[in-house]
Amino acid sequence: MNASMRAALVGAVVGLTQFLILCWRGEDIGILDMMGLIVVPYALGFFLSRFGRLPNWGAVATLGPAITALFLLALVPSLRFPPNLDLGDWQAGLAFMALGATSYLAAGGLAIPMHTRLRFLTVGLVAVTYVGVGSAQGLIADAVRAQRMTEAEMVAMVPVLPGYRLTHMDDSEPWLTLEYESDDIEADIDVAVGPKSIATPKAACGEPVPEFRPSGTCKQAAPGVWVRTGETSRTAITTHGDALLQVESRLSMPEADLIAILRTFHPIDPWELSYLVED
C-alpha cells in the first residue's frame, strides 16, 4: 500500500474516533469534551502516522486535522448535524471517516514526497470533492433526513396550504413537526403528526403533545375533532388513518378554517417532504 493510501487510512480511523466520541458523550458533551474531540484524534493521528511509517509523518499528522477544520469552518453556516448521534447512525459514521480520509489524503499530497503531477492530482481531487460536497450540502442533509425517517417508519403527512411555505421540519421520533409561514408573518401555522397509538384526540387535547401550548380549554368541535383554545392560539386535533394530527395557529384564524385544514392532510413520501423544506 502506497504512502497516500496509508495516510487516507489513518484519516479514516481518526474520523471514526471523533464519531465514537460524539456518540459516547451525546447531549452531555461540554467544553472539556470538545477539547478531547480535538486533542484525542490529533494525538491518535500522530501515533498512527508514525506507526504507519508515513514519510514526513509529523507534517501529515499536523496538516490533516488543519484541513478538516478549514473545511468545517467554511461550511459552518450550512452544516446540519442530527441532534443525537448514535452508533446505529452508520451514515454519519461514514461521513466522519470520509472527511478524515480525504483530509489526510490531501495532507499526504502536500507533505509526502511524490511526483509533482501526482501531487497536483491528489490535492486537486480532494479540492474538487470538497467543493462538490460543500455546494450540495443541503441536498445531502435532506437525503439523510429522509432516509432516517424511512428507516424509523415515521408517519409522514402534510396539509394543503396554498400561499404558505414550509420553513422548518423536525423529525424527532415519533413526532414530525412542521412550521408553515405565509407572506404575512402573523399567519404562521404549526403542524404535528404522530402515530395514532400515542393518544386519542380528546386525550391529546387535555394533555398536549409534543410541544404545543398546554394552557387552554378543550371542546369537541366535530365528530372525532377536538379543539383547544388558549390565550393566544388555537389547536385542532383529529386522527387520520394511523396518524394523530394537530394544527395550531393564532386566534385570528377562525376555528372553522383550522378544522378545514385537518381535512386536507394526505400522505407524502419522506424524500419528497425533505426537499420541500426551505430551512
mmCIF file of N, CA and C in Angstrom, residues 27-135:
data_model
loop_
_atom_site.group_PDB
_atom_site.id
_atom_site.type_symbol
_atom_site.label_atom_id
_atom_site.label_comp_id
_atom_site.label_asym_id
_atom_site.label_seq_id
_atom_site.Cartn_x
_atom_site.Cartn_y
_atom_site.Cartn_z
ATOM 1 N N GLU A 27 -25.727 14.199 24.326
ATOM 2 C CA GLU A 27 -26.191 15.507 24.768
ATOM 3 C C GLU A 27 -25.385 16.050 25.942
ATOM 4 N N ASP A 28 -24.564 15.193 26.576
ATOM 5 C CA ASP A 28 -23.773 15.629 27.740
ATOM 6 C C ASP A 28 -22.460 16.300 27.341
ATOM 7 N N ILE A 29 -22.222 16.446 26.059
ATOM 8 C CA ILE A 29 -20.947 16.997 25.605
ATOM 9 C C ILE A 29 -20.795 18.441 26.086
ATOM 10 N N GLY A 30 -19.594 18.736 26.603
ATOM 11 C CA GLY A 30 -19.300 20.066 27.115
ATOM 12 C C GLY A 30 -17.989 20.577 26.556
ATOM 13 N N ILE A 31 -17.464 21.639 27.195
ATOM 14 C CA ILE A 31 -16.236 22.258 26.701
ATOM 15 C C ILE A 31 -15.063 21.284 26.761
ATOM 16 N N LEU A 32 -14.936 20.570 27.890
ATOM 17 C CA LEU A 32 -13.836 19.603 28.029
ATOM 18 C C LEU A 32 -13.952 18.494 26.988
ATOM 19 N N ASP A 33 -15.198 18.087 26.719
ATOM 20 C CA ASP A 33 -15.398 17.050 25.708
ATOM 21 C C ASP A 33 -14.991 17.555 24.326
ATOM 22 N N MET A 34 -15.314 18.821 24.038
ATOM 23 C CA MET A 34 -14.931 19.388 22.752
ATOM 24 C C MET A 34 -13.413 19.458 22.614
ATOM 25 N N MET A 35 -12.735 19.766 23.725
ATOM 26 C CA MET A 35 -11.277 19.771 23.692
ATOM 27 C C MET A 35 -10.751 18.363 23.436
ATOM 28 N N GLY A 36 -11.390 17.380 24.094
ATOM 29 C CA GLY A 36 -10.997 15.996 23.860
ATOM 30 C C GLY A 36 -11.263 15.562 22.438
ATOM 31 N N LEU A 37 -12.332 16.103 21.860
ATOM 32 C CA LEU A 37 -12.674 15.781 20.480
ATOM 33 C C LEU A 37 -11.584 16.249 19.519
ATOM 34 N N ILE A 38 -10.828 17.263 19.931
ATOM 35 C CA ILE A 38 -9.730 17.775 19.104
ATOM 36 C C ILE A 38 -8.416 17.102 19.468
ATOM 37 N N VAL A 39 -8.126 17.039 20.778
ATOM 38 C CA VAL A 39 -6.824 16.551 21.233
ATOM 39 C C VAL A 39 -6.647 15.054 20.993
ATOM 40 N N VAL A 40 -7.651 14.251 21.359
ATOM 41 C CA VAL A 40 -7.514 12.798 21.239
ATOM 42 C C VAL A 40 -7.297 12.355 19.789
ATOM 43 N N PRO A 41 -8.151 12.762 18.839
ATOM 44 C CA PRO A 41 -7.898 12.371 17.451
ATOM 45 C C PRO A 41 -6.579 12.947 16.909
ATOM 46 N N TYR A 42 -6.213 14.158 17.364
ATOM 47 C CA TYR A 42 -4.960 14.771 16.907
ATOM 48 C C TYR A 42 -3.780 13.914 17.349
ATOM 49 N N ALA A 43 -3.792 13.503 18.627
ATOM 50 C CA ALA A 43 -2.714 12.648 19.131
ATOM 51 C C ALA A 43 -2.731 11.289 18.443
ATOM 52 N N LEU A 44 -3.939 10.773 18.205
ATOM 53 C CA LEU A 44 -4.051 9.490 17.520
ATOM 54 C C LEU A 44 -3.490 9.579 16.112
ATOM 55 N N GLY A 45 -3.727 10.710 15.439
ATOM 56 C CA GLY A 45 -3.188 10.900 14.093
ATOM 57 C C GLY A 45 -1.671 10.883 14.083
ATOM 58 N N PHE A 46 -1.056 11.506 15.088
ATOM 59 C CA PHE A 46 0.412 11.478 15.187
ATOM 60 C C PHE A 46 0.909 10.054 15.403
ATOM 61 N N PHE A 47 0.236 9.330 16.300
ATOM 62 C CA PHE A 47 0.666 7.965 16.596
ATOM 63 C C PHE A 47 0.532 7.059 15.376
ATOM 64 N N LEU A 48 -0.617 7.108 14.718
ATOM 65 C CA LEU A 48 -0.845 6.233 13.566
ATOM 66 C C LEU A 48 0.049 6.609 12.385
ATOM 67 N N SER A 49 0.288 7.911 12.206
ATOM 68 C CA SER A 49 1.181 8.335 11.116
ATOM 69 C C SER A 49 2.597 7.822 11.350
ATOM 70 N N ARG A 50 3.015 7.876 12.591
ATOM 71 C CA ARG A 50 4.345 7.357 12.931
ATOM 72 C C ARG A 50 4.373 5.844 12.837
ATOM 73 N N PHE A 51 3.344 5.199 13.369
ATOM 74 C CA PHE A 51 3.263 3.737 13.352
ATOM 75 C C PHE A 51 3.156 3.218 11.925
ATOM 76 N N GLY A 52 2.463 3.967 11.072
ATOM 77 C CA GLY A 52 2.317 3.547 9.676
ATOM 78 C C GLY A 52 3.494 3.913 8.804
ATOM 79 N N ARG A 53 4.528 4.495 9.432
ATOM 80 C CA ARG A 53 5.764 4.839 8.734
ATOM 81 C C ARG A 53 5.515 5.722 7.512
ATOM 82 N N LEU A 54 4.674 6.722 7.705
ATOM 83 C CA LEU A 54 4.426 7.665 6.622
ATOM 84 C C LEU A 54 5.638 8.585 6.459
ATOM 85 N N PRO A 55 6.071 8.802 5.237
ATOM 86 C CA PRO A 55 7.156 9.776 5.028
ATOM 87 C C PRO A 55 6.727 11.154 5.517
ATOM 88 N N ASN A 56 7.614 11.836 6.225
ATOM 89 C CA ASN A 56 7.304 13.156 6.763
ATOM 90 C C ASN A 56 6.012 13.103 7.591
ATOM 91 N N TRP A 57 5.924 12.095 8.454
ATOM 92 C CA TRP A 57 4.686 11.811 9.180
ATOM 93 C C TRP A 57 4.226 12.960 10.089
ATOM 94 N N GLY A 58 5.176 13.706 10.643
ATOM 95 C CA GLY A 58 4.806 14.820 11.520
ATOM 96 C C GLY A 58 4.011 15.880 10.772
ATOM 97 N N ALA A 59 4.437 16.198 9.553
ATOM 98 C CA ALA A 59 3.734 17.200 8.751
ATOM 99 C C ALA A 59 2.355 16.695 8.336
ATOM 100 N N VAL A 60 2.268 15.408 7.993
ATOM 101 C CA VAL A 60 0.977 14.829 7.604
ATOM 102 C C VAL A 60 -0.005 14.891 8.766
ATOM 103 N N ALA A 61 0.476 14.503 9.964
ATOM 104 C CA ALA A 61 -0.392 14.490 11.145
ATOM 105 C C ALA A 61 -0.792 15.898 11.572
ATOM 106 N N THR A 62 -0.013 16.889 11.207
ATOM 107 C CA THR A 62 -0.346 18.275 11.535
ATOM 108 C C THR A 62 -1.324 18.868 10.527
ATOM 109 N N LEU A 63 -1.079 18.592 9.256
ATOM 110 C CA LEU A 63 -1.916 19.167 8.203
ATOM 111 C C LEU A 63 -3.295 18.518 8.131
ATOM 112 N N GLY A 64 -3.396 17.211 8.434
ATOM 113 C CA GLY A 64 -4.671 16.504 8.325
ATOM 114 C C GLY A 64 -5.785 17.160 9.121
ATOM 115 N N PRO A 65 -5.627 17.336 10.448
ATOM 116 C CA PRO A 65 -6.673 17.989 11.233
ATOM 117 C C PRO A 65 -6.910 19.442 10.816
ATOM 118 N N ALA A 66 -5.839 20.115 10.373
ATOM 119 C CA ALA A 66 -5.997 21.511 9.956
ATOM 120 C C ALA A 66 -6.899 21.605 8.727
ATOM 121 N N ILE A 67 -6.733 20.690 7.789
ATOM 122 C CA ILE A 67 -7.567 20.687 6.588
ATOM 123 C C ILE A 67 -9.012 20.367 6.950
ATOM 124 N N THR A 68 -9.205 19.415 7.878
ATOM 125 C CA THR A 68 -10.559 19.100 8.347
ATOM 126 C C THR A 68 -11.219 20.335 8.954
ATOM 127 N N ALA A 69 -10.481 21.034 9.816
ATOM 128 C CA ALA A 69 -11.016 22.224 10.481
ATOM 129 C C ALA A 69 -11.372 23.310 9.470
ATOM 130 N N LEU A 70 -10.525 23.533 8.490
ATOM 131 C CA LEU A 70 -10.800 24.556 7.490
ATOM 132 C C LEU A 70 -12.063 24.221 6.693
ATOM 133 N N PHE A 71 -12.215 22.960 6.350
ATOM 134 C CA PHE A 71 -13.393 22.547 5.595
ATOM 135 C C PHE A 71 -14.667 22.761 6.408
ATOM 136 N N LEU A 72 -14.638 22.363 7.695
ATOM 137 C CA LEU A 72 -15.816 22.524 8.539
ATOM 138 C C LEU A 72 -16.138 23.991 8.789
ATOM 139 N N LEU A 73 -15.107 24.808 9.004
ATOM 140 C CA LEU A 73 -15.330 26.232 9.233
ATOM 141 C C LEU A 73 -15.958 26.899 8.011
ATOM 142 N N ALA A 74 -15.556 26.452 6.830
ATOM 143 C CA ALA A 74 -16.114 27.025 5.603
ATOM 144 C C ALA A 74 -17.595 26.690 5.451
ATOM 145 N N LEU A 75 -18.025 25.569 6.096
ATOM 146 C CA LEU A 75 -19.415 25.127 5.943
ATOM 147 C C LEU A 75 -20.263 25.395 7.176
ATOM 148 N N VAL A 76 -19.712 26.097 8.166
ATOM 149 C CA VAL A 76 -20.449 26.338 9.409
ATOM 150 C C VAL A 76 -21.859 26.885 9.178
ATOM 151 N N PRO A 77 -22.050 27.865 8.266
ATOM 152 C CA PRO A 77 -23.409 28.409 8.092
ATOM 153 C C PRO A 77 -24.431 27.386 7.606
ATOM 154 N N SER A 78 -23.965 26.333 6.922
ATOM 155 C CA SER A 78 -24.923 25.405 6.334
ATOM 156 C C SER A 78 -24.875 24.004 6.925
ATOM 157 N N LEU A 79 -23.967 23.757 7.867
ATOM 158 C CA LEU A 79 -23.867 22.420 8.439
ATOM 159 C C LEU A 79 -25.112 22.094 9.256
ATOM 160 N N ARG A 80 -25.635 20.862 9.068
ATOM 161 C CA ARG A 80 -26.785 20.421 9.835
ATOM 162 C C ARG A 80 -26.541 18.986 10.287
ATOM 163 N N PHE A 81 -26.180 18.832 11.563
ATOM 164 C CA PHE A 81 -25.950 17.517 12.110
ATOM 165 C C PHE A 81 -27.210 17.028 12.801
ATOM 166 N N PRO A 82 -27.410 15.699 12.848
ATOM 167 C CA PRO A 82 -28.528 15.171 13.615
ATOM 168 C C PRO A 82 -28.416 15.602 15.068
ATOM 169 N N PRO A 83 -29.555 15.878 15.750
ATOM 170 C CA PRO A 83 -29.479 16.331 17.131
ATOM 171 C C PRO A 83 -28.830 15.326 18.063
ATOM 172 N N ASN A 84 -28.999 14.030 17.796
ATOM 173 C CA ASN A 84 -28.407 12.996 18.631
ATOM 174 C C ASN A 84 -27.764 11.942 17.749
ATOM 175 N N LEU A 85 -26.455 11.786 17.890
ATOM 176 C CA LEU A 85 -25.760 10.750 17.146
ATOM 177 C C LEU A 85 -25.729 9.477 17.970
ATOM 178 N N ASP A 86 -25.845 8.327 17.312
ATOM 179 C CA ASP A 86 -25.680 7.051 17.999
ATOM 180 C C ASP A 86 -24.940 6.104 17.075
ATOM 181 N N LEU A 87 -24.498 4.986 17.641
ATOM 182 C CA LEU A 87 -23.678 4.051 16.875
ATOM 183 C C LEU A 87 -24.435 3.428 15.711
ATOM 184 N N GLY A 88 -25.776 3.502 15.757
ATOM 185 C CA GLY A 88 -26.551 2.949 14.658
ATOM 186 C C GLY A 88 -26.646 3.880 13.464
ATOM 187 N N ASP A 89 -26.195 5.123 13.618
ATOM 188 C CA ASP A 89 -26.239 6.094 12.523
ATOM 189 C C ASP A 89 -25.013 5.893 11.641
ATOM 190 N N TRP A 90 -25.041 4.834 10.845
ATOM 191 C CA TRP A 90 -23.872 4.454 10.049
ATOM 192 C C TRP A 90 -23.541 5.496 8.987
ATOM 193 N N GLN A 91 -24.545 6.239 8.539
ATOM 194 C CA GLN A 91 -24.275 7.262 7.528
ATOM 195 C C GLN A 91 -23.403 8.371 8.094
ATOM 196 N N ALA A 92 -23.711 8.802 9.334
ATOM 197 C CA ALA A 92 -22.883 9.821 9.977
ATOM 198 C C ALA A 92 -21.483 9.283 10.225
ATOM 199 N N GLY A 93 -21.395 8.022 10.628
ATOM 200 C CA GLY A 93 -20.077 7.413 10.852
ATOM 201 C C GLY A 93 -19.240 7.396 9.587
ATOM 202 N N LEU A 94 -19.853 7.036 8.469
ATOM 203 C CA LEU A 94 -19.140 7.024 7.194
ATOM 204 C C LEU A 94 -18.725 8.430 6.784
ATOM 205 N N ALA A 95 -19.580 9.422 7.090
ATOM 206 C CA ALA A 95 -19.246 10.804 6.738
ATOM 207 C C ALA A 95 -18.013 11.275 7.504
ATOM 208 N N PHE A 96 -17.916 10.957 8.793
ATOM 209 C CA PHE A 96 -16.744 11.328 9.576
ATOM 210 C C PHE A 96 -15.500 10.622 9.048
ATOM 211 N N MET A 97 -15.642 9.339 8.695
ATOM 212 C CA MET A 97 -14.498 8.592 8.165
ATOM 213 C C MET A 97 -14.049 9.159 6.822
ATOM 214 N N ALA A 98 -15.021 9.513 5.972
ATOM 215 C CA ALA A 98 -14.681 10.060 4.660
ATOM 216 C C ALA A 98 -13.988 11.407 4.779
ATOM 217 N N LEU A 99 -14.468 12.231 5.710
ATOM 218 C CA LEU A 99 -13.847 13.538 5.918
ATOM 219 C C LEU A 99 -12.412 13.373 6.414
ATOM 220 N N GLY A 100 -12.205 12.467 7.361
ATOM 221 C CA GLY A 100 -10.855 12.220 7.855
ATOM 222 C C GLY A 100 -9.945 11.669 6.780
ATOM 223 N N ALA A 101 -10.463 10.729 5.993
ATOM 224 C CA ALA A 101 -9.650 10.108 4.949
ATOM 225 C C ALA A 101 -9.219 11.122 3.895
ATOM 226 N N THR A 102 -10.146 11.963 3.439
ATOM 227 C CA THR A 102 -9.799 12.941 2.404
ATOM 228 C C THR A 102 -8.868 14.024 2.949
ATOM 229 N N SER A 103 -9.048 14.393 4.216
ATOM 230 C CA SER A 103 -8.175 15.406 4.812
ATOM 231 C C SER A 103 -6.735 14.906 4.882
ATOM 232 N N TYR A 104 -6.557 13.684 5.336
ATOM 233 C CA TYR A 104 -5.208 13.134 5.436
ATOM 234 C C TYR A 104 -4.649 12.786 4.063
ATOM 235 N N LEU A 105 -5.525 12.471 3.112
ATOM 236 C CA LEU A 105 -5.058 12.240 1.750
ATOM 237 C C LEU A 105 -4.493 13.527 1.168
ATOM 238 N N ALA A 106 -5.203 14.652 1.408
ATOM 239 C CA ALA A 106 -4.708 15.948 0.951
ATOM 240 C C ALA A 106 -3.422 16.316 1.676
ATOM 241 N N ALA A 107 -3.363 16.013 2.990
ATOM 242 C CA ALA A 107 -2.150 16.292 3.752
ATOM 243 C C ALA A 107 -0.975 15.492 3.204
ATOM 244 N N GLY A 108 -1.247 14.234 2.847
ATOM 245 C CA GLY A 108 -0.195 13.417 2.243
ATOM 246 C C GLY A 108 0.253 13.971 0.909
ATOM 247 N N GLY A 109 -0.711 14.470 0.131
ATOM 248 C CA GLY A 109 -0.370 15.056 -1.153
ATOM 249 C C GLY A 109 0.506 16.287 -1.014
ATOM 250 N N LEU A 110 0.376 16.997 0.110
ATOM 251 C CA LEU A 110 1.178 18.196 0.339
ATOM 252 C C LEU A 110 2.531 17.882 0.975
ATOM 253 N N ALA A 111 2.576 16.872 1.845
ATOM 254 C CA ALA A 111 3.775 16.653 2.653
ATOM 255 C C ALA A 111 4.613 15.449 2.253
ATOM 256 N N ILE A 112 4.020 14.441 1.633
ATOM 257 C CA ILE A 112 4.760 13.229 1.284
ATOM 258 C C ILE A 112 5.487 13.433 -0.049
ATOM 259 N N PRO A 113 6.756 13.075 -0.121
ATOM 260 C CA PRO A 113 7.490 13.199 -1.387
ATOM 261 C C PRO A 113 6.848 12.353 -2.489
ATOM 262 N N MET A 114 6.536 12.974 -3.611
ATOM 263 C CA MET A 114 5.950 12.260 -4.745
ATOM 264 C C MET A 114 6.136 13.103 -6.003
ATOM 265 N N HIS A 115 5.815 12.518 -7.139
ATOM 266 C CA HIS A 115 5.938 13.228 -8.400
ATOM 267 C C HIS A 115 5.009 14.445 -8.401
ATOM 268 N N THR A 116 5.470 15.545 -8.997
ATOM 269 C CA THR A 116 4.707 16.791 -8.980
ATOM 270 C C THR A 116 3.309 16.619 -9.563
ATOM 271 N N ARG A 117 3.197 15.888 -10.680
ATOM 272 C CA ARG A 117 1.880 15.697 -11.296
ATOM 273 C C ARG A 117 0.947 14.925 -10.365
ATOM 274 N N LEU A 118 1.484 13.905 -9.697
ATOM 275 C CA LEU A 118 0.673 13.125 -8.774
ATOM 276 C C LEU A 118 0.251 13.976 -7.576
ATOM 277 N N ARG A 119 1.142 14.867 -7.141
ATOM 278 C CA ARG A 119 0.819 15.749 -6.023
ATOM 279 C C ARG A 119 -0.355 16.658 -6.387
ATOM 280 N N PHE A 120 -0.278 17.292 -7.571
ATOM 281 C CA PHE A 120 -1.364 18.170 -8.016
ATOM 282 C C PHE A 120 -2.662 17.385 -8.206
ATOM 283 N N LEU A 121 -2.558 16.158 -8.724
ATOM 284 C CA LEU A 121 -3.740 15.332 -8.947
ATOM 285 C C LEU A 121 -4.407 14.979 -7.622
ATOM 286 N N THR A 122 -3.608 14.600 -6.628
ATOM 287 C CA THR A 122 -4.150 14.212 -5.322
ATOM 288 C C THR A 122 -4.838 15.377 -4.632
ATOM 289 N N VAL A 123 -4.127 16.498 -4.534
ATOM 290 C CA VAL A 123 -4.690 17.670 -3.865
ATOM 291 C C VAL A 123 -5.886 18.212 -4.641
ATOM 292 N N GLY A 124 -5.784 18.224 -5.964
ATOM 293 C CA GLY A 124 -6.878 18.722 -6.794
ATOM 294 C C GLY A 124 -8.123 17.873 -6.672
ATOM 295 N N LEU A 125 -7.940 16.539 -6.593
ATOM 296 C CA LEU A 125 -9.086 15.634 -6.457
ATOM 297 C C LEU A 125 -9.821 15.892 -5.144
ATOM 298 N N VAL A 126 -9.065 16.074 -4.071
ATOM 299 C CA VAL A 126 -9.689 16.352 -2.779
ATOM 300 C C VAL A 126 -10.400 17.709 -2.821
ATOM 301 N N ALA A 127 -9.767 18.708 -3.432
ATOM 302 C CA ALA A 127 -10.366 20.047 -3.505
ATOM 303 C C ALA A 127 -11.688 20.007 -4.278
ATOM 304 N N VAL A 128 -11.705 19.297 -5.395
ATOM 305 C CA VAL A 128 -12.932 19.182 -6.189
ATOM 306 C C VAL A 128 -14.014 18.466 -5.386
ATOM 307 N N THR A 129 -13.622 17.430 -4.656
ATOM 308 C CA THR A 129 -14.573 16.696 -3.825
ATOM 309 C C THR A 129 -15.177 17.598 -2.761
ATOM 310 N N TYR A 130 -14.329 18.404 -2.110
ATOM 311 C CA TYR A 130 -14.821 19.301 -1.071
ATOM 312 C C TYR A 130 -15.756 20.363 -1.635
ATOM 313 N N VAL A 131 -15.416 20.899 -2.793
ATOM 314 C CA VAL A 131 -16.275 21.899 -3.423
ATOM 315 C C VAL A 131 -17.632 21.289 -3.769
ATOM 316 N N GLY A 132 -17.607 20.064 -4.295
ATOM 317 C CA GLY A 132 -18.846 19.391 -4.642
ATOM 318 C C GLY A 132 -19.715 19.113 -3.425
ATOM 319 N N VAL A 133 -19.087 18.613 -2.375
ATOM 320 C CA VAL A 133 -19.832 18.328 -1.149
ATOM 321 C C VAL A 133 -20.372 19.624 -0.531
ATOM 322 N N GLY A 134 -19.546 20.669 -0.532
ATOM 323 C CA GLY A 134 -19.981 21.938 0.034
ATOM 324 C C GLY A 134 -21.176 22.520 -0.698
ATOM 325 N N SER A 135 -21.164 22.449 -2.023
ATOM 326 C CA SER A 135 -22.252 23.018 -2.806
ATOM 327 C C SER A 135 -23.531 22.189 -2.712
#
